Tab-separated table of C-alpha atoms in Angstrom:
chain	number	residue	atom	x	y	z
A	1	UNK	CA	128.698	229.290	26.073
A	2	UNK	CA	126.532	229.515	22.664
A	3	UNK	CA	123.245	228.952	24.559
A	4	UNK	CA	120.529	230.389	26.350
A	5	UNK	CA	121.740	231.714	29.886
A	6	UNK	CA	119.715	232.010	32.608
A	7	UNK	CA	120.464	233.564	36.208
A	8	UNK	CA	119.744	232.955	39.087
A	9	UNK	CA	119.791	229.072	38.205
A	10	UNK	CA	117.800	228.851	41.982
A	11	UNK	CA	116.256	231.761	44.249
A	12	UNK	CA	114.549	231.392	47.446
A	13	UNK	CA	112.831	234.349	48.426
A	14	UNK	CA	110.764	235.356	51.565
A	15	UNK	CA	106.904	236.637	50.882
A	16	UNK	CA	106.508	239.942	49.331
A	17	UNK	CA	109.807	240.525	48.405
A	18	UNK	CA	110.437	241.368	44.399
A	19	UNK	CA	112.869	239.147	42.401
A	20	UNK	CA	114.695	240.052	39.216
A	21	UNK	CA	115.865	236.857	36.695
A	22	UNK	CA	117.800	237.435	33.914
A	23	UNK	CA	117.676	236.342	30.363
A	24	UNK	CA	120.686	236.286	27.973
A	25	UNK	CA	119.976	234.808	24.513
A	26	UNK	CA	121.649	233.522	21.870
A	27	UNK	CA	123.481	235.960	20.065
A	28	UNK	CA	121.559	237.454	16.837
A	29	UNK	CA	118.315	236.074	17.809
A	30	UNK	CA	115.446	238.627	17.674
A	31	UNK	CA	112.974	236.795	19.404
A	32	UNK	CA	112.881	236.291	23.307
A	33	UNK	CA	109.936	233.970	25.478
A	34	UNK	CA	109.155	233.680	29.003
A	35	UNK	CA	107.262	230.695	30.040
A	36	UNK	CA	106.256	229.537	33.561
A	37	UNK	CA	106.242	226.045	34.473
A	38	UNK	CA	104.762	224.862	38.117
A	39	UNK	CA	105.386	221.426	39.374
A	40	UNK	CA	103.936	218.608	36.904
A	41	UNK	CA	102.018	221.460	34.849
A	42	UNK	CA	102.710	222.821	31.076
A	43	UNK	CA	104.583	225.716	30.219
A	44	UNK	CA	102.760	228.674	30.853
A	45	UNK	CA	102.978	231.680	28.460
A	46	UNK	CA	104.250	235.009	30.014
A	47	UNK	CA	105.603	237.532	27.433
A	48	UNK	CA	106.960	237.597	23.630
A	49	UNK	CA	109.563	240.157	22.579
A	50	UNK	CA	110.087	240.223	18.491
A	51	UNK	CA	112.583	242.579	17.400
A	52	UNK	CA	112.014	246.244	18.005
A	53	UNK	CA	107.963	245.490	18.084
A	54	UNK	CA	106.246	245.999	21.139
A	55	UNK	CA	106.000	242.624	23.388
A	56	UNK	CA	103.163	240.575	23.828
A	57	UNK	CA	102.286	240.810	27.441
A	58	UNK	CA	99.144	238.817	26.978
A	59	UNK	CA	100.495	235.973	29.256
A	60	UNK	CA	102.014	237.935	32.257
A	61	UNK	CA	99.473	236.911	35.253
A	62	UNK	CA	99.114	239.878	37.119
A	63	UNK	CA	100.470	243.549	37.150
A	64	UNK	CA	103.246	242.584	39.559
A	65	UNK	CA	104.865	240.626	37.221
A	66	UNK	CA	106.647	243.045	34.248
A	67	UNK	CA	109.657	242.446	31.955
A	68	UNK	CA	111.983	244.256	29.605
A	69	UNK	CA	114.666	243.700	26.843
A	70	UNK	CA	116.838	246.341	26.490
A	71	UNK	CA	119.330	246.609	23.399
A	72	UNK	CA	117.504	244.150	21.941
A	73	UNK	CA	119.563	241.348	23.763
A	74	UNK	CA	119.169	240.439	27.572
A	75	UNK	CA	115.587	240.586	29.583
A	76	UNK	CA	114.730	240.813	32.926
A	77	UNK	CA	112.135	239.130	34.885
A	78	UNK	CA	110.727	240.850	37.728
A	79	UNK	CA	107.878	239.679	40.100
A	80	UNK	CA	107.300	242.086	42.449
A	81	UNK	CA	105.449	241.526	45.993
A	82	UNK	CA	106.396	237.487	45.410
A	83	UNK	CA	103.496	235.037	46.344
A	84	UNK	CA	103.516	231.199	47.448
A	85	UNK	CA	102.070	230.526	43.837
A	86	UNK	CA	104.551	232.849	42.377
A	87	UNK	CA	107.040	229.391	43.149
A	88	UNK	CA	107.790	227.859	39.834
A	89	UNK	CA	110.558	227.724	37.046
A	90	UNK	CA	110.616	230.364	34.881
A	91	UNK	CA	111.939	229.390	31.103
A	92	UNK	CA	113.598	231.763	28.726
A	93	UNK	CA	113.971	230.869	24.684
A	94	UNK	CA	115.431	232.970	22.285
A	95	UNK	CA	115.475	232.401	18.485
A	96	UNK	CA	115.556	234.289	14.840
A	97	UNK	CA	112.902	235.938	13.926
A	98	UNK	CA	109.741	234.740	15.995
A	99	UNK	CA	107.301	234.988	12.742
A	100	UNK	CA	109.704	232.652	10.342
A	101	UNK	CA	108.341	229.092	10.930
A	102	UNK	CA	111.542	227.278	10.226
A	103	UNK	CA	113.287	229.104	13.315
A	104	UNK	CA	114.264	226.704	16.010
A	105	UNK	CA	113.476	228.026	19.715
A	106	UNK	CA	116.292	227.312	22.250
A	107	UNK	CA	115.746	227.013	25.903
A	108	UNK	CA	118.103	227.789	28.836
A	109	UNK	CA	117.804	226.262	32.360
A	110	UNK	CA	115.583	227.930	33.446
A	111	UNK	CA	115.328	229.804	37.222
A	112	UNK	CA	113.770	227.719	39.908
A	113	UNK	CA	112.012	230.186	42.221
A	114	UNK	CA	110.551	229.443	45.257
A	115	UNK	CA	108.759	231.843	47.868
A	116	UNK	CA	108.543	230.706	51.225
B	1	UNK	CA	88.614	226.529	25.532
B	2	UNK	CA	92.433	226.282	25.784
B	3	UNK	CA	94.386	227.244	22.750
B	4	UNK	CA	96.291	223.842	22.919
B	5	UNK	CA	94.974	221.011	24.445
B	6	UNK	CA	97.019	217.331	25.020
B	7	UNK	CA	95.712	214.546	27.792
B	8	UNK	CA	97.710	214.446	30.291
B	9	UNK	CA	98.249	210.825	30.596
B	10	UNK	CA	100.220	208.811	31.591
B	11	UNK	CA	100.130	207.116	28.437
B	12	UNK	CA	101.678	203.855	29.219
B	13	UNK	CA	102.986	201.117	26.641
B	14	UNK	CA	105.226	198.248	26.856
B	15	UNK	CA	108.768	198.310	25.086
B	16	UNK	CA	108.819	197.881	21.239
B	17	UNK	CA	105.454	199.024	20.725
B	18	UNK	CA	103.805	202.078	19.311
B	19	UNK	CA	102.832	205.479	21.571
B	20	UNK	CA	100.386	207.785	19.910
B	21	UNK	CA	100.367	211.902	21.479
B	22	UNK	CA	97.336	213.882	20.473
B	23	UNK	CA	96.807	217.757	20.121
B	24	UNK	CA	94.354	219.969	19.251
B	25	UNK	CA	94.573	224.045	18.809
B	26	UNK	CA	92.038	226.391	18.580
B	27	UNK	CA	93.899	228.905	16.429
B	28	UNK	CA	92.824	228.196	12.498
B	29	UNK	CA	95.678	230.732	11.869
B	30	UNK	CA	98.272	228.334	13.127
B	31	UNK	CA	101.290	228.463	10.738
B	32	UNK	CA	103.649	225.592	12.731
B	33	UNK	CA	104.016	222.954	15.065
B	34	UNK	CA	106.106	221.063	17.539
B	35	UNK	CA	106.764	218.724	19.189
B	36	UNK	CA	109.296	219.243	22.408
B	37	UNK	CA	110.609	216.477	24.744
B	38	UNK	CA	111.370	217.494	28.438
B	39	UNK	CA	113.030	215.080	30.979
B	40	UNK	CA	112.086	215.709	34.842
B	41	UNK	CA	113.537	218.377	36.162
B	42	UNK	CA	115.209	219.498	32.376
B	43	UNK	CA	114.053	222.061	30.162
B	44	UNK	CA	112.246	220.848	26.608
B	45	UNK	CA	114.433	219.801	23.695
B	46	UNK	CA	112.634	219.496	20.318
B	47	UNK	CA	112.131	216.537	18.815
B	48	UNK	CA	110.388	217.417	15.624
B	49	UNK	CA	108.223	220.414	13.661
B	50	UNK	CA	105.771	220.125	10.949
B	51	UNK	CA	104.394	223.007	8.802
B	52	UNK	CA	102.281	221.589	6.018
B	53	UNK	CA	99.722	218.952	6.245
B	54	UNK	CA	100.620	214.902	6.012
B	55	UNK	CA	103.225	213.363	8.135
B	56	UNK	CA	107.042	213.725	8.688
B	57	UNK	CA	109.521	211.549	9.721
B	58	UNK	CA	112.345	211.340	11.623
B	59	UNK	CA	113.523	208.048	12.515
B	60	UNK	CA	111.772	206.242	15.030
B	61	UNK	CA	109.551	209.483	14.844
B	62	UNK	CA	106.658	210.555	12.712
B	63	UNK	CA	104.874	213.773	13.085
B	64	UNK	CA	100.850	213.630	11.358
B	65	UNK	CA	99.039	217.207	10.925
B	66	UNK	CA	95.555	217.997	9.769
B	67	UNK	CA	94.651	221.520	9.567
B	68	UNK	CA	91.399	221.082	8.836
B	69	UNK	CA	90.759	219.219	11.751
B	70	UNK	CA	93.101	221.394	13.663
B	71	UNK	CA	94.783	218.634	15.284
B	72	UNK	CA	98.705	217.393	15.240
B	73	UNK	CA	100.001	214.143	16.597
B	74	UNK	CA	103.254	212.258	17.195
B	75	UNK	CA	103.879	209.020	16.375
B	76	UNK	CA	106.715	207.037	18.366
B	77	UNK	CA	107.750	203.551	16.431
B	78	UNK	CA	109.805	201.258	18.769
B	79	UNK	CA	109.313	202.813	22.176
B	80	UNK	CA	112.347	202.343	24.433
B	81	UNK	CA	112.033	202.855	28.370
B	82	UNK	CA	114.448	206.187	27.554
B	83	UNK	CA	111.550	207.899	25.597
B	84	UNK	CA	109.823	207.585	28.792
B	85	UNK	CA	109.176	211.449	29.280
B	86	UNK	CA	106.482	214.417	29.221
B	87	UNK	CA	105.842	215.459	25.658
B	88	UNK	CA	104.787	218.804	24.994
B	89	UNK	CA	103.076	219.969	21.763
B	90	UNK	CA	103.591	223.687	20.678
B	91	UNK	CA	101.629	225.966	18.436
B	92	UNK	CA	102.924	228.885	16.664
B	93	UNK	CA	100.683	231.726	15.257
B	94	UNK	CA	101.505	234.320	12.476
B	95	UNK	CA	103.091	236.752	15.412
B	96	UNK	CA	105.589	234.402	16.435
B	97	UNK	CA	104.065	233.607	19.647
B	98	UNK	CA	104.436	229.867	20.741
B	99	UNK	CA	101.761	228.566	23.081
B	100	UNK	CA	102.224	224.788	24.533
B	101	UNK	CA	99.743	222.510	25.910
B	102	UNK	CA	99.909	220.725	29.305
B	103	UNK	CA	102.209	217.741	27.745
B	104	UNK	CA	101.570	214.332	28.082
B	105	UNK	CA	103.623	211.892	30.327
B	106	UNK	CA	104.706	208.866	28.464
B	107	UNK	CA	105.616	205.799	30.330
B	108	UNK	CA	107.273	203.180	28.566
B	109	UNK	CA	107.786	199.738	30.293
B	110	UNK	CA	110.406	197.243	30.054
C-alpha cells in the first residue's frame, strides 16, 4: 500500500523483555515521528527524524527507549527492559520535508504494545 | 507549562448546533497548526491546518488563529452525532517538530 506501515500491528510482551516496532513511511518523505499514546491520553512526543539531520530525541522518556532510521526510509522502535507503563500505542507519521508548513503528516496504525 | 494545552472535555452539544475546541501554545515561534480528528481506537486523520492569522474554512469547518494571543480554535457548524470524536490540536515549530495537546472529546447528541 501507499501509506504508513506499521509492524507489529499488536505485541504482548512479558516484563523486562526489549521490543523492536517498525516504521515504513511513505515513499519520498524525509520526515519520520514517533508519538506515544496511553489509554484516553494525547499523543505523546518521542523522536523527530528530518532528512540526514540529526533526530530530535527530546521526547524519548528514558534511556531504554532509542530509535533509528537507516537509509533514510524505515525506523525502528526499541524499548528495552519493557515496563507496565511502557503499555501503549506507539504512532509513526512520515511526511515531506518536516520544516515546510504546507506538508501533510500521515499516520499508520500504529503498534499496540502491552507488557504484562 | 505544557507547550499545547486543550480541555479535555467532554464537550457535549446537541445535534445541529455549534462546538467550539480551544488551544493554546507556548511556542511564539509557531509557524502552523492543526487540527486532527481521531476515532476510538483509530489513529488521527486531519481535518484542517491554518498558517496565517484569521479563520479558514472548510465546509461545516472553520479554523480561527491569533498569534498574538497564541491561541487556535476550531469551529464545528452543524454538529452531527458522527463528529462525535477526540479532537486533537497540533503545533508545528520552525524544526518541523509537531507537538499535540491532550485532545478534547466531543460528544454530540441526537
Amino acid at each position: 500500500g501507499a501509506g504508513v506501515s506499521q509492524s507489529p500491528s499488536n505485541k504482548v510482551t512479558e516484563k523486562g523483555k526489549d521490543v523492536e516496532l517498525r516504521c515504513d513511511p511513505i515513499s519520498g518523505h524525509t520526515a519520520l515521528y514517533w508519538y506515544r499514546q496511553s489509554l484516553g491520553q494525547g499523543l505523546e512526543f518521542l523522536i523527530y527524524f528530518q532528512g540526514n539531520s540529526a533526530p530530535d530525541k527530546s521526547g524519548l522518556p528514558s534511556d531504554r527507549f532509542s530509535a533509528e532510521r537507516t537509509g533514510g526510509s524505515v525506523s525502528t522502535l526499541t524499548i528495552q527492559r519493557t515496563q507496565q507503563e511502557d503499555s501503549a500505542v506507539y504512532l509513526c507519521a512520515s511526511s515531506l520535508a518536516g520544516q515546510n508548513s504546507g506538508n501533510t503528516i500521515y499516520f499508520g496504525e500504529g503498534s499496540w504494545l502491552t507488557v504484562v | 507549562q505544557k507547550e499545547v494545552e486543550q480541555n479535555s472535555g467532554p464537550l457535549s452539544v446537541p445535534e445541529g448546533a455549534i462546538a467550539s475546541l480551544n488551544c493554546t501554545y507556548s511556542d511564539r515561534g509557531s509557524q502552523s497548526f492543526f487540527w486532527y480528528r481521531q476515532y476510538s481506537g483509530k489513529s488521527p486523520e486531519l481535518i484542517m491546518s491554518i498558517y496565517s492569522n484569521g479563520d479558514k474554512e472548510d465546509g461545516r469547518f472553520t479554523a480561527q488563529l491569533n498569534k498574538a494571543s497564541q491561541y487556535v480554535s476550531l469551529l464545528i457548524r452543524d454538529s452531527q452525532p458522527s463528529d462525535s470524536a477526540t479532537y486533537l490540536c497540533a503545533v508545528k515549530g520552525n524544526t518541523g517538530k509537531l507537538i499535540f495537546g491532550q485532545g478534547t472529546t466531543l460528544q454530540v447528541k441526537p
